[in-house]
Short mmCIF file of C-alpha atoms in Angstrom, two decimals:
data_model
loop_
_atom_site.label_atom_id
_atom_site.label_comp_id
_atom_site.label_asym_id
_atom_site.label_seq_id
_atom_site.Cartn_x
_atom_site.Cartn_y
_atom_site.Cartn_z
CA UNK G 5 102.73 112.79 109.90
CA UNK G 6 102.67 112.57 106.31
CA UNK G 7 101.49 109.91 103.49
CA UNK G 8 100.32 106.74 105.12
CA UNK G 9 101.83 104.68 108.05
CA UNK G 10 102.54 101.35 109.42
CA UNK G 11 102.77 99.17 112.37
CA UNK G 12 104.08 97.16 113.53
CA UNK G 13 107.36 97.02 111.01
CA UNK G 14 107.46 93.61 111.95
CA UNK G 15 106.75 91.34 113.87
CA UNK G 16 107.72 87.54 114.39
CA UNK G 17 104.08 85.69 115.80
CA UNK G 18 103.26 82.65 117.39
CA UNK G 19 100.46 80.30 114.70
CA UNK G 20 97.49 80.80 116.61
CA UNK G 21 97.15 83.95 117.53
CA UNK G 22 95.04 86.90 117.45
CA UNK G 23 97.05 90.12 115.36
CA UNK G 24 95.65 93.14 114.36
CA UNK G 25 98.40 95.44 111.34
CA UNK G 26 97.53 99.54 112.22
CA UNK G 27 97.95 101.43 108.92
CA UNK G 28 96.76 104.99 109.03
CA UNK G 29 96.40 107.79 106.52
CA UNK G 30 96.64 111.88 106.71
CA UNK G 31 95.73 112.71 103.49
CA UNK G 32 91.76 112.66 103.32
CA UNK G 33 92.11 109.41 100.68
CA UNK G 34 88.69 108.18 100.30
CA UNK G 35 90.26 104.62 99.43
CA UNK G 36 92.42 102.02 100.90
CA UNK G 37 93.91 98.73 100.19
CA UNK G 38 95.78 96.67 101.62
CA UNK G 39 98.10 93.65 100.16
CA UNK G 40 100.19 91.07 100.66
CA UNK G 41 104.16 90.39 98.79
CA UNK G 42 105.54 87.26 98.59
CA UNK G 43 109.22 85.98 96.30
CA UNK G 44 108.04 85.70 93.23
CA UNK G 45 104.49 86.61 93.03
CA UNK G 46 102.78 90.34 92.23
CA UNK G 47 101.49 91.97 95.23
CA UNK G 48 98.16 90.72 95.71
CA UNK G 49 94.89 92.59 97.24
CA UNK G 50 93.61 90.85 100.21
CA UNK G 51 89.99 94.21 101.18
CA UNK G 52 89.98 97.82 100.08
CA UNK G 53 87.33 100.07 100.53
CA UNK G 54 86.25 103.05 98.49
CA UNK G 55 85.09 104.81 100.84
CA UNK G 56 84.18 105.02 105.53
CA UNK G 57 82.23 102.44 106.35
CA UNK G 58 82.13 101.05 103.39
CA UNK G 59 84.72 97.71 102.37
CA UNK G 60 85.29 95.06 99.49
CA UNK G 61 87.34 91.76 99.58
CA UNK G 62 90.24 91.25 97.01
CA UNK G 63 91.57 88.11 95.20
CA UNK G 64 93.17 86.52 99.32
CA UNK G 65 90.38 87.61 101.55
CA UNK G 66 90.50 83.72 103.60
CA UNK G 67 91.89 84.80 107.05
CA UNK G 68 91.60 88.20 107.39
CA UNK G 69 89.08 90.72 107.67
CA UNK G 70 89.16 94.32 107.67
CA UNK G 71 87.06 97.78 109.34
CA UNK G 72 87.13 101.53 108.07
CA UNK G 73 85.14 103.11 110.82
CA UNK G 74 86.46 106.73 110.10
CA UNK G 75 88.90 107.86 107.35
CA UNK G 76 92.02 107.51 108.18
CA UNK G 77 92.70 103.87 109.79
CA UNK G 78 92.08 100.68 107.40
CA UNK G 79 93.19 98.06 110.23
CA UNK G 80 94.46 94.62 109.04
CA UNK G 81 93.24 90.87 111.38
CA UNK G 82 94.17 88.19 111.84
CA UNK G 83 91.58 86.84 113.91
CA UNK G 84 93.47 83.34 113.66
CA UNK G 85 97.09 83.30 111.95
CA UNK G 86 98.88 80.42 110.03
CA UNK G 87 101.91 79.96 108.41
CA UNK G 88 101.12 80.42 104.79
CA UNK G 89 100.39 84.18 106.27
CA UNK G 90 103.70 84.69 106.42
CA UNK G 91 104.94 87.08 104.36
CA UNK G 92 106.13 91.48 103.61
CA UNK G 93 101.93 93.13 103.65
CA UNK G 94 102.02 96.64 102.25
CA UNK G 95 98.98 99.13 103.02
CA UNK G 96 97.83 101.44 100.93
CA UNK G 97 96.01 104.54 99.77
CA UNK G 98 94.58 106.87 97.00
CA UNK G 99 92.34 109.88 96.03
CA UNK G 100 89.68 107.20 94.93
CA UNK G 101 88.61 103.81 94.46
CA UNK G 102 87.37 102.57 91.06
CA UNK G 103 89.33 104.81 88.83
CA UNK G 104 92.69 105.31 87.64
CA UNK G 105 94.17 106.75 90.45
CA UNK G 106 97.77 106.19 91.41
CA UNK G 107 97.96 104.84 94.75
CA UNK G 108 100.45 105.98 97.45
CA UNK G 109 102.03 102.59 99.61
CA UNK G 110 102.72 102.70 103.34
CA UNK G 111 106.34 101.27 104.08
CA UNK G 112 105.18 97.30 104.89
CA UNK G 113 105.22 95.07 107.90
CA UNK G 114 106.85 92.32 107.67
CA UNK G 115 105.40 89.07 109.74
CA UNK G 116 106.47 85.26 110.34
CA UNK G 117 104.19 82.82 112.01
CA UNK G 118 105.30 79.32 113.92
CA UNK A 7 92.64 84.74 82.98
CA UNK A 8 94.21 87.58 83.81
CA UNK A 9 98.20 88.07 83.10
CA UNK A 10 101.33 89.68 83.65
CA UNK A 11 104.03 88.91 81.79
CA UNK A 12 107.03 91.24 82.21
CA UNK A 13 110.89 89.35 82.64
CA UNK A 14 112.29 88.13 86.82
CA UNK A 15 115.67 90.12 86.70
CA UNK A 16 117.96 92.11 84.00
CA UNK A 17 121.13 93.86 84.45
CA UNK A 18 122.71 97.09 82.54
CA UNK A 19 125.89 99.04 83.58
CA UNK A 20 126.07 102.70 85.02
CA UNK A 21 125.62 104.83 82.28
CA UNK A 22 122.95 103.00 79.60
CA UNK A 23 120.17 102.38 78.58
CA UNK A 24 117.76 99.22 79.48
CA UNK A 25 114.57 98.57 78.52
CA UNK A 26 112.14 96.64 80.26
CA UNK A 27 109.00 94.69 78.98
CA UNK A 28 105.67 93.12 79.70
CA UNK A 29 102.78 91.93 78.31
CA UNK A 30 99.50 92.31 79.16
CA UNK A 31 96.14 90.29 78.83
CA UNK A 32 93.32 91.52 81.01
CA UNK A 33 89.69 91.85 80.98
CA UNK A 34 89.09 94.85 79.82
CA UNK A 35 91.97 97.30 79.79
CA UNK A 36 91.54 101.37 81.26
CA UNK A 37 95.52 101.13 81.39
CA UNK A 38 98.88 100.40 82.44
CA UNK A 39 101.10 101.70 85.66
CA UNK A 40 105.02 101.01 86.41
CA UNK A 41 105.99 101.72 89.79
CA UNK A 42 109.60 101.22 91.11
CA UNK A 43 110.69 99.73 94.46
CA UNK A 44 114.08 99.46 96.02
CA UNK A 45 114.75 96.33 98.35
CA UNK A 46 113.26 96.60 101.63
CA UNK A 47 111.03 99.29 101.13
CA UNK A 48 107.19 100.36 99.58
CA UNK A 49 106.41 100.63 96.02
CA UNK A 50 106.35 104.02 94.35
CA UNK A 51 104.49 105.58 91.23
CA UNK A 52 106.35 106.25 88.00
CA UNK A 53 104.27 106.11 85.61
CA UNK A 54 100.95 105.52 83.83
CA UNK A 55 99.40 105.46 79.67
CA UNK A 56 95.81 104.82 79.15
CA UNK A 57 96.67 106.13 75.22
CA UNK A 58 98.68 104.31 72.61
CA UNK A 59 102.56 105.86 72.57
CA UNK A 60 105.51 106.79 74.74
CA UNK A 61 105.13 109.79 77.44
CA UNK A 62 108.52 111.09 78.87
CA UNK A 63 109.43 111.90 81.69
CA UNK A 64 112.81 112.35 82.84
CA UNK A 65 115.35 110.12 81.97
CA UNK A 66 112.40 107.51 82.73
CA UNK A 67 109.41 106.73 79.43
CA UNK A 68 106.80 104.92 79.32
CA UNK A 69 105.67 103.36 76.20
CA UNK A 70 102.02 101.48 75.39
CA UNK A 71 100.36 99.47 72.50
CA UNK A 72 96.85 98.74 72.97
CA UNK A 73 96.56 96.10 70.15
CA UNK A 74 99.20 94.18 71.21
CA UNK A 75 98.77 94.23 75.22
CA UNK A 76 102.72 95.63 75.97
CA UNK A 77 104.56 98.07 77.16
CA UNK A 78 107.80 99.04 78.33
CA UNK A 79 109.74 101.08 80.03
CA UNK A 80 113.14 102.96 79.24
CA UNK A 81 115.68 103.78 82.19
CA UNK A 82 118.04 106.44 80.14
CA UNK A 83 121.84 107.39 81.90
CA UNK A 84 121.39 104.81 84.51
CA UNK A 85 122.32 105.58 88.12
CA UNK A 86 122.99 103.22 90.86
CA UNK A 87 120.33 104.28 92.53
CA UNK A 88 117.94 102.60 89.93
CA UNK A 89 118.68 99.63 90.91
CA UNK A 90 115.20 98.15 92.11
CA UNK A 91 113.08 96.18 90.16
CA UNK A 92 110.51 97.38 87.98
CA UNK A 93 106.28 96.44 88.69
CA UNK A 94 103.88 96.24 85.58
CA UNK A 95 100.57 96.93 86.50
CA UNK A 96 97.36 96.51 84.63
CA UNK A 97 94.03 97.98 84.57
CA UNK A 98 91.57 96.02 83.83
CA UNK A 99 87.74 96.78 83.14
CA UNK A 100 86.65 97.35 86.29
CA UNK A 101 89.23 99.18 87.84
CA UNK A 102 90.77 95.98 89.21
CA UNK A 103 94.76 95.68 89.53
CA UNK A 104 96.25 93.29 88.24
CA UNK A 105 100.30 93.32 89.75
CA UNK A 106 103.61 91.57 87.72
CA UNK A 107 105.59 90.18 90.28
CA UNK A 108 108.32 93.25 88.68
CA UNK A 109 111.39 93.32 87.19
CA UNK A 110 114.49 92.92 89.07
CA UNK A 111 117.41 95.43 87.98
CA UNK A 112 120.60 95.32 88.80
CA UNK A 113 123.04 98.25 87.75
CA UNK A 114 126.78 97.25 87.26
CA UNK A 115 129.72 100.22 87.80
#
């Protein structure tokens, strides 16, 4: 693979179910991010990780959790999905966090919670 | 609070020039990005400005005025493939990104 990949591409999920969105990058970037994008709003940061083994909360972390066991992978888990979590989710990475580096985005996961 | 303002939608003609404006209010400032996002796709990086002035990159140029909290993206010789949303993103004093909602640019033949 080259760049950053996400899986699944799209998913329809019943409310209350647990779901993990996967994200993998092969650019050896230290920092990774999860965003959600909703119509009429800017991208909103859910969680981030500046280096393997560390994570931090973004603007809208409630209902989501992340882990960063290694440099390449940064999964996002919805423990008990709710309809308000219907959105397009983008994973991104950058060479380093906390600086002015551009971010590279995965293709996104379109999630619908019914 | 921190805020980005940019027009929701603009229309321009193929071959013409268009300027997309952005104003920002942030706690401190460490630069401004522009990203392009085609419908159904991921955002991709276009430019980064941290000093006042105009930076040109091919058909695209980006301008920054720190004193006015203002930036614009200038697209010349518009092509149909430039139809996309353009996201203005400010970097605050903590290096947190503040994302605008984007300007949807529609190019007509």
